[in-house]
mmCIF file of C-alpha atoms in Angstrom:
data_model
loop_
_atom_site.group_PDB
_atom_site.id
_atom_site.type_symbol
_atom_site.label_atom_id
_atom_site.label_comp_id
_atom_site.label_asym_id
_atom_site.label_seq_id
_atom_site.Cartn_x
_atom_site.Cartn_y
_atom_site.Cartn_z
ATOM 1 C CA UNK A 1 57.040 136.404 110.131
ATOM 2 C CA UNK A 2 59.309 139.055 108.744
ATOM 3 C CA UNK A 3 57.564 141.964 111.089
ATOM 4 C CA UNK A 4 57.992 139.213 114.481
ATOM 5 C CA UNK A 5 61.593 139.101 113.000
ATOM 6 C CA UNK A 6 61.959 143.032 113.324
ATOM 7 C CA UNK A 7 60.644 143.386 116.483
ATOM 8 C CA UNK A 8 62.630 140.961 118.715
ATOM 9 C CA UNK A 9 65.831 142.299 116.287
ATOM 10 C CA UNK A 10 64.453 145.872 116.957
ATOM 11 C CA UNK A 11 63.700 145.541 120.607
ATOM 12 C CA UNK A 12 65.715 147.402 123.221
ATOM 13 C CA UNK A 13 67.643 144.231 124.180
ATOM 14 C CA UNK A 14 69.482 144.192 120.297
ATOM 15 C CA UNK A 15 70.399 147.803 120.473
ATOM 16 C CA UNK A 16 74.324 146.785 121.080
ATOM 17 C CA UNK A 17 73.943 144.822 117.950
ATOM 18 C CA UNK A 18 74.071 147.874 115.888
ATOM 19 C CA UNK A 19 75.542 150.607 118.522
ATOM 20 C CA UNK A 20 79.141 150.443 117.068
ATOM 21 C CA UNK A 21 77.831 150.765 113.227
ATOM 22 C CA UNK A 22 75.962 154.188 114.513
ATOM 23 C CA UNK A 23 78.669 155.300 116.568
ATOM 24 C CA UNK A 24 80.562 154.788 113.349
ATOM 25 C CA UNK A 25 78.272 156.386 111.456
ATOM 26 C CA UNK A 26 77.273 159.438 113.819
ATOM 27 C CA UNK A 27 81.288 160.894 113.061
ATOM 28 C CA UNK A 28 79.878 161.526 109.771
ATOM 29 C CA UNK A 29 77.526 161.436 106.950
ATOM 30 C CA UNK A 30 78.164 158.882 104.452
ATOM 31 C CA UNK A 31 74.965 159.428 102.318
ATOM 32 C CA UNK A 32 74.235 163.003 101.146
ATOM 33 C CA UNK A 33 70.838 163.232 99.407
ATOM 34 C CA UNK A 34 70.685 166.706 97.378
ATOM 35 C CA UNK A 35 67.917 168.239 95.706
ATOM 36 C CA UNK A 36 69.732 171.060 93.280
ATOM 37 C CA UNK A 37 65.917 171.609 92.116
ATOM 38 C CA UNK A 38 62.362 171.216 93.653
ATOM 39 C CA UNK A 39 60.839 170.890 90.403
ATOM 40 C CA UNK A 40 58.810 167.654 88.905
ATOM 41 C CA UNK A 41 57.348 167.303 85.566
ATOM 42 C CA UNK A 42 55.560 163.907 86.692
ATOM 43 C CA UNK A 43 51.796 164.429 88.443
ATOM 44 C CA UNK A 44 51.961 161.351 90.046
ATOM 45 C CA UNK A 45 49.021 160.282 92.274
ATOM 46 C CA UNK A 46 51.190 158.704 94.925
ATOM 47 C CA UNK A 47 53.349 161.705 95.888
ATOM 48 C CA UNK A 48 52.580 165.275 97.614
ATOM 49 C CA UNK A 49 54.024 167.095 94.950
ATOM 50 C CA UNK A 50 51.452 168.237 92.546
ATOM 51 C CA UNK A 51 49.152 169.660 95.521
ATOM 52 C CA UNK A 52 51.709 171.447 97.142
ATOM 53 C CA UNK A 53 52.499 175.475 96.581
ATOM 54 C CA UNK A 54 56.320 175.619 95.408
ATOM 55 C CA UNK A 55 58.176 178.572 95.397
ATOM 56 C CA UNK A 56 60.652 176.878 92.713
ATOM 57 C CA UNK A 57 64.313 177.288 91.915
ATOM 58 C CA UNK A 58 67.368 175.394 91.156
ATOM 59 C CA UNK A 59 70.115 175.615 93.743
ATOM 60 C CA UNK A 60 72.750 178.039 93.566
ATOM 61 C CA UNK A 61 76.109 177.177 91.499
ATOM 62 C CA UNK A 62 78.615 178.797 94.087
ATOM 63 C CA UNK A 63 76.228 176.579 96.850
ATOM 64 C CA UNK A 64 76.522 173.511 95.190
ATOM 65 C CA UNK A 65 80.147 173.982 95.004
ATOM 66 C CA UNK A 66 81.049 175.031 98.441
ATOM 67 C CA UNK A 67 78.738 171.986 99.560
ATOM 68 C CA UNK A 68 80.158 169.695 97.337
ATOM 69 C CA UNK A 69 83.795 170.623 98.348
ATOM 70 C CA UNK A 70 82.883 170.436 102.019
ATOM 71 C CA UNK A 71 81.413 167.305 101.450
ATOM 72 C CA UNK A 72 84.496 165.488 99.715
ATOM 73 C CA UNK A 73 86.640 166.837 102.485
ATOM 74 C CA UNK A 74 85.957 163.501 103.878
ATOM 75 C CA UNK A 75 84.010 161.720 101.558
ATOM 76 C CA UNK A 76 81.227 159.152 101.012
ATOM 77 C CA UNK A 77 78.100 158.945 98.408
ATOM 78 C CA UNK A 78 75.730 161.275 97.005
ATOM 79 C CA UNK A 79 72.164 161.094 95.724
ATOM 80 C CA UNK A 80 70.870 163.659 93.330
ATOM 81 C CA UNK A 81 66.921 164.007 93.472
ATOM 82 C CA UNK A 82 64.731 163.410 96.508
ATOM 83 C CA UNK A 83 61.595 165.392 95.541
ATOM 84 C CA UNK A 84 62.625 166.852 92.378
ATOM 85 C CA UNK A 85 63.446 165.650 89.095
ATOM 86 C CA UNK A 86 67.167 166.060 88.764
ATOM 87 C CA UNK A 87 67.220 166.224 85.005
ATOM 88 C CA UNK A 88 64.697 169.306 84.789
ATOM 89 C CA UNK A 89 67.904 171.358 86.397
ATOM 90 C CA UNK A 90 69.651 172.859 83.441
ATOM 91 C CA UNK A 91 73.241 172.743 85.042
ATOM 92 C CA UNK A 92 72.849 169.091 86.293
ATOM 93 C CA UNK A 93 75.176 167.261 83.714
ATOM 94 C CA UNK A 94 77.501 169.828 84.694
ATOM 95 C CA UNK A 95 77.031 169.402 88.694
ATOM 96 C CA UNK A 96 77.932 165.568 88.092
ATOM 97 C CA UNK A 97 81.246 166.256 86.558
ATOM 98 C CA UNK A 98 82.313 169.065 89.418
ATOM 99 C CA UNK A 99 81.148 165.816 91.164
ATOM 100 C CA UNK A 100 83.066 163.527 89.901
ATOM 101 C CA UNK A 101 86.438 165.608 90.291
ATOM 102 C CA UNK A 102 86.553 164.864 94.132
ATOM 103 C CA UNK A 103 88.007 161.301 94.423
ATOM 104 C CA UNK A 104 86.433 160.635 97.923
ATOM 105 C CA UNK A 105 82.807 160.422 96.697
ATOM 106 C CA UNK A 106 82.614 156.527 96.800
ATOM 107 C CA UNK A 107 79.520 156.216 94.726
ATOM 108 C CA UNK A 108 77.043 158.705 92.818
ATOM 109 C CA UNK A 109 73.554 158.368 91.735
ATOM 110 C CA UNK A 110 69.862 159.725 90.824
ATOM 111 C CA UNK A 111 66.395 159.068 91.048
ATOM 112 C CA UNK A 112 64.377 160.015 88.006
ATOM 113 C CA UNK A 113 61.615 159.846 85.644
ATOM 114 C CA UNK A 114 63.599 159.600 82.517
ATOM 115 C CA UNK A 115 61.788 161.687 80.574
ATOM 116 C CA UNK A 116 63.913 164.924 79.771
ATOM 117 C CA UNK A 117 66.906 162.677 79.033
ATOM 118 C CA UNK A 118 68.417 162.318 75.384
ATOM 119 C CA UNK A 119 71.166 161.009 73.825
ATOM 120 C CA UNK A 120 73.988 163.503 74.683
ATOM 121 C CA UNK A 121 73.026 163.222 78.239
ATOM 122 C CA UNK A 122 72.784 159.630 78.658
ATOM 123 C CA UNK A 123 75.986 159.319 77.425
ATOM 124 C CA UNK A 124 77.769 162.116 79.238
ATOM 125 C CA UNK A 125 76.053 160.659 82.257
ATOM 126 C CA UNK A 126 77.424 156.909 81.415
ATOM 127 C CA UNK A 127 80.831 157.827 81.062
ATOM 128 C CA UNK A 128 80.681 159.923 84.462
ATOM 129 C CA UNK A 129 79.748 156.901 85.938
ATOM 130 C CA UNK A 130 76.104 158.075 87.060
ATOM 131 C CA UNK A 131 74.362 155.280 88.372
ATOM 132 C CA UNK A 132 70.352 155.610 87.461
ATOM 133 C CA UNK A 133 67.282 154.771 89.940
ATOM 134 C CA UNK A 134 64.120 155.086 87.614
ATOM 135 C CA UNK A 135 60.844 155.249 88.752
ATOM 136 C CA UNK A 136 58.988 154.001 86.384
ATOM 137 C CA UNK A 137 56.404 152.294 88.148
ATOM 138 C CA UNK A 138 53.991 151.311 85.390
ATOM 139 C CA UNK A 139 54.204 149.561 81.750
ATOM 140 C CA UNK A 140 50.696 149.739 80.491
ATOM 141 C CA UNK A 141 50.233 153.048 78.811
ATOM 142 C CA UNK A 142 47.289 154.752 79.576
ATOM 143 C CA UNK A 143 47.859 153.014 84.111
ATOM 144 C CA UNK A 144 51.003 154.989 83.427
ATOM 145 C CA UNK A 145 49.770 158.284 81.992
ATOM 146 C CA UNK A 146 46.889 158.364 84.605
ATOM 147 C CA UNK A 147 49.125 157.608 87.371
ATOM 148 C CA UNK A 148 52.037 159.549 86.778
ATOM 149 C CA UNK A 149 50.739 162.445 83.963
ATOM 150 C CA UNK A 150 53.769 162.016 81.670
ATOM 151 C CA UNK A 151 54.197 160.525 78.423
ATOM 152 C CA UNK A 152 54.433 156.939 78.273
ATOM 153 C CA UNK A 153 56.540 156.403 75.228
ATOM 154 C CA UNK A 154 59.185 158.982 75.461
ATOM 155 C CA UNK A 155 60.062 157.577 78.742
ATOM 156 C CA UNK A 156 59.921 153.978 77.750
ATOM 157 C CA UNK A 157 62.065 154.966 74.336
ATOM 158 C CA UNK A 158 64.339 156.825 77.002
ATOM 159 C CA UNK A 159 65.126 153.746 79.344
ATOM 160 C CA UNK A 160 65.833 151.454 76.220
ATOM 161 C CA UNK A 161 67.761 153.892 74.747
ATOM 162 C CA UNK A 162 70.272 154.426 78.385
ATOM 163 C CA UNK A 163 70.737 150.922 79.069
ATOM 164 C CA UNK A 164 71.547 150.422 75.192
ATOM 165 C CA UNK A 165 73.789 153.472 75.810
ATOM 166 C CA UNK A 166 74.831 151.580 79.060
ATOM 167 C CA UNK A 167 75.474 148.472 77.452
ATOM 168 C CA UNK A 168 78.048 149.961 74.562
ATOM 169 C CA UNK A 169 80.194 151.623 77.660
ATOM 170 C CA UNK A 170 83.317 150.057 78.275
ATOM 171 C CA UNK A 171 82.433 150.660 82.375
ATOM 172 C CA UNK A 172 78.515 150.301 82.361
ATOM 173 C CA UNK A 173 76.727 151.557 85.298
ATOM 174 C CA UNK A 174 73.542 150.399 87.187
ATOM 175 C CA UNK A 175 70.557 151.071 86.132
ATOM 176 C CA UNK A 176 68.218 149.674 88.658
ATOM 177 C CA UNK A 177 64.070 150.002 87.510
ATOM 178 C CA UNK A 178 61.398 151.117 90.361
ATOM 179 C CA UNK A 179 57.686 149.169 89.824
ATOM 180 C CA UNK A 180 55.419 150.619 92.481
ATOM 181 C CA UNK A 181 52.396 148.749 90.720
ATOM 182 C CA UNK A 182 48.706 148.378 90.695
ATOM 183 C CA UNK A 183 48.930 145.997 88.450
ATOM 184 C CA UNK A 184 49.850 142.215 89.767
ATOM 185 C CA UNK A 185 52.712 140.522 89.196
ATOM 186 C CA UNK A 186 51.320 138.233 86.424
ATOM 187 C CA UNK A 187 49.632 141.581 84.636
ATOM 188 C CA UNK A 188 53.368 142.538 84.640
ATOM 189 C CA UNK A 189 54.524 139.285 83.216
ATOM 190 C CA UNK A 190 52.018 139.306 80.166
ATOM 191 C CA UNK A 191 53.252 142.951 79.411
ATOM 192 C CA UNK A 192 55.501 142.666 76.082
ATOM 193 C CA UNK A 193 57.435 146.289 77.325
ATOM 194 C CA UNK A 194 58.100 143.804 80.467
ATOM 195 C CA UNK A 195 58.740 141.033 78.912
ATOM 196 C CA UNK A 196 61.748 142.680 77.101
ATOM 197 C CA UNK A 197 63.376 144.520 80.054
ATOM 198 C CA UNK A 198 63.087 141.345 81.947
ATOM 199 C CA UNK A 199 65.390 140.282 78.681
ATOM 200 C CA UNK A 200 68.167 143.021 79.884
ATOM 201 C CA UNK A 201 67.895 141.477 83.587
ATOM 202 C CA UNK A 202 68.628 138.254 82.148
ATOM 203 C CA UNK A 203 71.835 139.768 80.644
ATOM 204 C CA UNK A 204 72.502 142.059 83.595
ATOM 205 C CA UNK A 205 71.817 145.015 81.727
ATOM 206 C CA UNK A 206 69.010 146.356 83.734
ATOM 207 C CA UNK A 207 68.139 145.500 87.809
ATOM 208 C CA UNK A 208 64.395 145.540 88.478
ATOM 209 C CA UNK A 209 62.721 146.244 92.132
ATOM 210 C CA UNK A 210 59.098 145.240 91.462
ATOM 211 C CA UNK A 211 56.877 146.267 94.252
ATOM 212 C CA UNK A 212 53.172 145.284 93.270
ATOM 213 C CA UNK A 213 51.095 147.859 95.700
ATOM 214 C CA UNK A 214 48.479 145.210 97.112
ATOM 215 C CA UNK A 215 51.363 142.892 98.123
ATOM 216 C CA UNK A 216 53.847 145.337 99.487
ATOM 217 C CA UNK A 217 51.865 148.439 99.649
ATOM 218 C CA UNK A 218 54.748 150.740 99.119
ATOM 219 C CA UNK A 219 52.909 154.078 99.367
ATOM 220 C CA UNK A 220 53.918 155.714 102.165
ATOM 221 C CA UNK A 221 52.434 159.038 104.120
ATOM 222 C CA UNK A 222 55.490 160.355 103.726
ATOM 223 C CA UNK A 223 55.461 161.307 107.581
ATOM 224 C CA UNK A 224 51.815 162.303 107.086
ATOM 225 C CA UNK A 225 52.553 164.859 104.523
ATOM 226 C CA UNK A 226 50.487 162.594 102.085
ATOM 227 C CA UNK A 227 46.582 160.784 101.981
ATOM 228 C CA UNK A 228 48.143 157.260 101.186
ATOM 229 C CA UNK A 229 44.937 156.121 102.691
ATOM 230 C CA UNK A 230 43.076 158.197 100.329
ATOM 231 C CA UNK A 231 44.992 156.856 96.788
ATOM 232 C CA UNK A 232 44.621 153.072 98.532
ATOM 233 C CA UNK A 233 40.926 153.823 98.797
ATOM 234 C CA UNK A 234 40.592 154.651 95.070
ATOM 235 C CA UNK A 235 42.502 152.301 93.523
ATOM 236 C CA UNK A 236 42.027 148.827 95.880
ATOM 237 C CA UNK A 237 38.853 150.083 97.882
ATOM 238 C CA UNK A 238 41.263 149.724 100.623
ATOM 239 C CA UNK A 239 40.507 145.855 100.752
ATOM 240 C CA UNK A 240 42.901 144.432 98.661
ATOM 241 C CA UNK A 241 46.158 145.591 100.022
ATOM 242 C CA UNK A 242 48.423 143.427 102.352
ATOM 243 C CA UNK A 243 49.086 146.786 105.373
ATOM 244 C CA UNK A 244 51.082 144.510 107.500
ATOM 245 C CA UNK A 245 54.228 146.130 107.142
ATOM 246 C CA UNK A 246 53.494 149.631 106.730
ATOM 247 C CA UNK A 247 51.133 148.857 109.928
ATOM 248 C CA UNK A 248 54.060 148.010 112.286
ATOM 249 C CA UNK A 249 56.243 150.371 110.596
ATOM 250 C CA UNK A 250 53.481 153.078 112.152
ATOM 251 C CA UNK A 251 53.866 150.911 115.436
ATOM 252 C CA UNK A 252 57.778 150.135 115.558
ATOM 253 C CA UNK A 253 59.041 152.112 119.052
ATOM 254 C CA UNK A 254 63.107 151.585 117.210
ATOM 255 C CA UNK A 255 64.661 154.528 116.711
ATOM 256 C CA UNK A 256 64.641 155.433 112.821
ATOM 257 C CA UNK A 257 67.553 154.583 110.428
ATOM 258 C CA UNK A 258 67.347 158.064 108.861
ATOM 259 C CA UNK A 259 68.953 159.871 112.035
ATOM 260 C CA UNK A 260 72.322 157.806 110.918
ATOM 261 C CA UNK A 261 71.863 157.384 107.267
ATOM 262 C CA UNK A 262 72.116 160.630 105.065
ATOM 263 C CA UNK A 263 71.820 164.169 105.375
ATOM 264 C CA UNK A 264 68.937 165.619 103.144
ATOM 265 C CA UNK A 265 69.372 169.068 101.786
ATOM 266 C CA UNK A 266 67.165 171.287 99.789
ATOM 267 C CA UNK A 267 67.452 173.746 96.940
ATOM 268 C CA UNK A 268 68.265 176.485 98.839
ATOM 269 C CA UNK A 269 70.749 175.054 101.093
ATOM 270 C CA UNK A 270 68.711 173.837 103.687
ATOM 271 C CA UNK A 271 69.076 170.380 105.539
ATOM 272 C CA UNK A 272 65.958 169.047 106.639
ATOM 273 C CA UNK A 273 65.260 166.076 109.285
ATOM 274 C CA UNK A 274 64.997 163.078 106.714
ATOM 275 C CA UNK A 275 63.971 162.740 103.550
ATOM 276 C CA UNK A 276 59.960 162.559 103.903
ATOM 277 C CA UNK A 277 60.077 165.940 105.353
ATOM 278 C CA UNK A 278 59.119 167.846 101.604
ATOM 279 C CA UNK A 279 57.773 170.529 103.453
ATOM 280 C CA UNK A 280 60.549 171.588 105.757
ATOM 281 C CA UNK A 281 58.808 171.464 108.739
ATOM 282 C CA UNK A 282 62.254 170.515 110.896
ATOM 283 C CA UNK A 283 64.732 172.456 109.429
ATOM 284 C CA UNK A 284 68.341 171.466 111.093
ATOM 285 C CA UNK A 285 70.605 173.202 109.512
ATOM 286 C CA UNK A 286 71.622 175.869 106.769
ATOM 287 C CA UNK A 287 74.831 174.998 104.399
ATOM 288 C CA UNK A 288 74.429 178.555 102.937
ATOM 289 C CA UNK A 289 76.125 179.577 107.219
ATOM 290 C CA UNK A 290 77.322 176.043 108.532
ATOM 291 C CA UNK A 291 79.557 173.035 107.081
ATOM 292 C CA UNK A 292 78.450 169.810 106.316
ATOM 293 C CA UNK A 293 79.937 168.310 109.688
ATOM 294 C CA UNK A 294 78.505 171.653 111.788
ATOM 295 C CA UNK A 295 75.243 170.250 111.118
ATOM 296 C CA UNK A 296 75.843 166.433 111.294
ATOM 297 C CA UNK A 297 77.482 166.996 114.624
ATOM 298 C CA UNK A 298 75.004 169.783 115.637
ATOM 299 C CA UNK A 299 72.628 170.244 118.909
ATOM 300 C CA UNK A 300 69.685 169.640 116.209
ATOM 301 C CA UNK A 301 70.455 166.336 115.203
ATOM 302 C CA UNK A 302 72.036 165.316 118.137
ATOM 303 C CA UNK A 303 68.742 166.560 119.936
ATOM 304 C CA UNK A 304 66.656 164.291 117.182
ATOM 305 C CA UNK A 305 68.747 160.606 117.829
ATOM 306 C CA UNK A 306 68.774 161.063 121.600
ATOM 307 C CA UNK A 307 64.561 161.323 121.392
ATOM 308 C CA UNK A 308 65.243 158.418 119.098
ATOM 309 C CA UNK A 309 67.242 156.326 120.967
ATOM 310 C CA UNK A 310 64.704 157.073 123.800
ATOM 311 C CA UNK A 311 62.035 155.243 121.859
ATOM 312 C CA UNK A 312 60.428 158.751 121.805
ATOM 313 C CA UNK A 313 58.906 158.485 118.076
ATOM 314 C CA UNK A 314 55.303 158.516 119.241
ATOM 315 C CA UNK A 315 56.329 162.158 120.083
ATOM 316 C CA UNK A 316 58.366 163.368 117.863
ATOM 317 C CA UNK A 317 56.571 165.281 115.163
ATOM 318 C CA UNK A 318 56.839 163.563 111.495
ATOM 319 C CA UNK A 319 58.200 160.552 113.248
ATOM 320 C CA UNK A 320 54.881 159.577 114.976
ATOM 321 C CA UNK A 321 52.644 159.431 111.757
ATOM 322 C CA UNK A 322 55.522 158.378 109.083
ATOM 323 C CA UNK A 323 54.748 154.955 108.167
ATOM 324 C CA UNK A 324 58.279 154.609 106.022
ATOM 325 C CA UNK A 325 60.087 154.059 109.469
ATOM 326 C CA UNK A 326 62.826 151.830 109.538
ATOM 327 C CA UNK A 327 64.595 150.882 112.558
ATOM 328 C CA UNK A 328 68.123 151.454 113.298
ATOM 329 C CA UNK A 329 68.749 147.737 112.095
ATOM 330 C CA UNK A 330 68.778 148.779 108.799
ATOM 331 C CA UNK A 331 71.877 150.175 108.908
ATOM 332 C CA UNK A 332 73.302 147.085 108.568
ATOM 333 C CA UNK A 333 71.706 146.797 104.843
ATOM 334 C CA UNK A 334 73.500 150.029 103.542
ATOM 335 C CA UNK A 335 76.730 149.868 105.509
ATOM 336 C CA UNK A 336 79.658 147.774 106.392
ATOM 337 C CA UNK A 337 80.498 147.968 110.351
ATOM 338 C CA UNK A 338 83.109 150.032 109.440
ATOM 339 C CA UNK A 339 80.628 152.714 107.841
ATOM 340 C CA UNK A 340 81.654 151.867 104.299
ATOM 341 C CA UNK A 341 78.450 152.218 101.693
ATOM 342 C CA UNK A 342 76.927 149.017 100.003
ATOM 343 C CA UNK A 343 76.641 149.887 96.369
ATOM 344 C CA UNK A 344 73.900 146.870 96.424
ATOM 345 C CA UNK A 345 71.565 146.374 99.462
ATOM 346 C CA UNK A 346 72.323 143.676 101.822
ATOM 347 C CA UNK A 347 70.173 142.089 104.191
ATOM 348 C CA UNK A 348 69.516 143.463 107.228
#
């Protein structure tokens, strides 16, 4: 029902629907998603980073700055970590508070593994107002140690120990738990680890987004840059996972949400078509020789929505095997008509 919902919403004849939202939006970009280092610690099965050659490094202090200043020249919200794990860059505490100097960035946060954090930093981070996406993904400990190749209990000890951390602040941030799950929902349930962070969602303490695999099936090709087909195939023998909506997703003619919702840079300055595109194969822009709006604004990207808006995915390369597409409908779940940033989904 939901994917017959999408495509009569999606369809050609609801484009004005969302046509002043990405006019809005296409003045500037009100998501910036920043990687200030490529590097992982995590191995996990799901994701193209272990099998792919890195030529590692953290991003450059005077580039961060000069971004970052560009950026809050006008404003909006900024990720840290797309492909890398924020907390294995040494000056990251220290990025977040040049961060939080510039009143016009709305709304800060991170996606991480958890498992270099410690005390000091979970503090520090609290009271800059960091708000925390955690994968965690698993709560049985040897699932999570084959799946992901990190420690189980430091990480665990880690999240109880932030959103105790969280809960003592006197302006407590979000801290909002990924489950991208083999296990099934009542596996979860039985879990004691579970049972107590479903305790801290009782209390508000802790937000959960629990994604069993063969119900959603949340791994994505990452726009073909990854064998999802190959990790569904030796986990669920590729018969026990609900493809429906990753199916149309590979299917949906709309033009993409990611053309309007964030710009995605890289280590070394580079801004890259959307985030799935981890190995830089359409590179639109350089911060390290153009400005933030230079690129937003630019022939590349402007180039990129027009094929979009065209319905032109099937030929666009990245776009035509990327089964993470969202249509342009979704904009309406991240921003207000007037462009302003949801700090909590809505519905589309």
């Amino acid at each position: 029902m939901n994917n017959i919902r999408r495509k009569g919403i999606e369809s050609r004849y609801c484009d004005f629907l969302i046509r002043p939202l990405v006019k809005k939006l296409e003045e500037w970009p009100m998501g910036l998603t920043m990687d200030t280092t490529n590097r992982c610690n995590a191995k996990c099965k799901w994701c193209p980073h272990p099998q792919m050659k890195h030529d590692f490094k953290e991003m450059d202090w005077d580039l961060f700055k000069t971004i970052i200043d560009d950026y809050a020249s006008v404003g909006g919200t900024i990720r840290l970590g797309n492909f890398g794990e924020p907390l294995m860059d040494k000056l990251f505490v220290q990025r977040v508070k040049y961060v939080r100097e510039k009143k016009t960035i709305q709304y800060i946060d991170m996606n991480t593994n958890l498992f270099f954090l410690d005390l000091s930093k979970a503090r520090e981070l609290v009271d800059l107002q960091m708000n925390f996406h955690v994968s965690l993904d698993e709560v049985d400990e040897k699932l999570y140690e084959e799946i992901k190749g990190i420690e189980f209990k430091r990480v665990i000890e880690n999240l109880f120990m932030l959103a105790k951390v969280n809960s003592e602040s006197r302006n407590p941030v979000r801290i909002s738990v990924k489950f991208k799950t083999i296990q099934s929902l009542d596996e979860l349930k039985s879990n004691p680890i579970f049972k107590k962070m479903m305790i801290l969602c009782d209390e508000g303490k802790l937000f959960m987004d629990i994604l069993p695999i063969s119900k959603s099936d949340c791994i994505n090709n990452m726009g073909g840059n990854f064998n999802s087909s190959g990790f569904l195939t030796k986990y669920f023998n590729n018969g026990k996972v609900n493809r429906t909506y990753k199916d149309y997703n590979l299917t949906n003619p709309a033009p993409c949400s990611a053309f309007w919702r964030n710009l995605v840079i890289m280590p070394d300055g580079q801004v890259v078509q959307c985030c799935v595109d981890v190995r830089k194969k359409i590179i639109v822009g350089d911060l390290n020789k153009q400005t933030v709006k230079d690129i937003w604004l630019g022939e590349s990207f402007k180039e990129l929505r027009k094929r979009a808006v065209n319905r032109e995915r099937s030929r666009m390369e990245l776009c035509a095997e990327c089964d993470l597409h969202q249509g342009w409908q979704y904009l309406g779940k991240y921003f207000s008509l007037k462009g302003e940033f949801y700090k909590e989904p809505h519905k589309a």
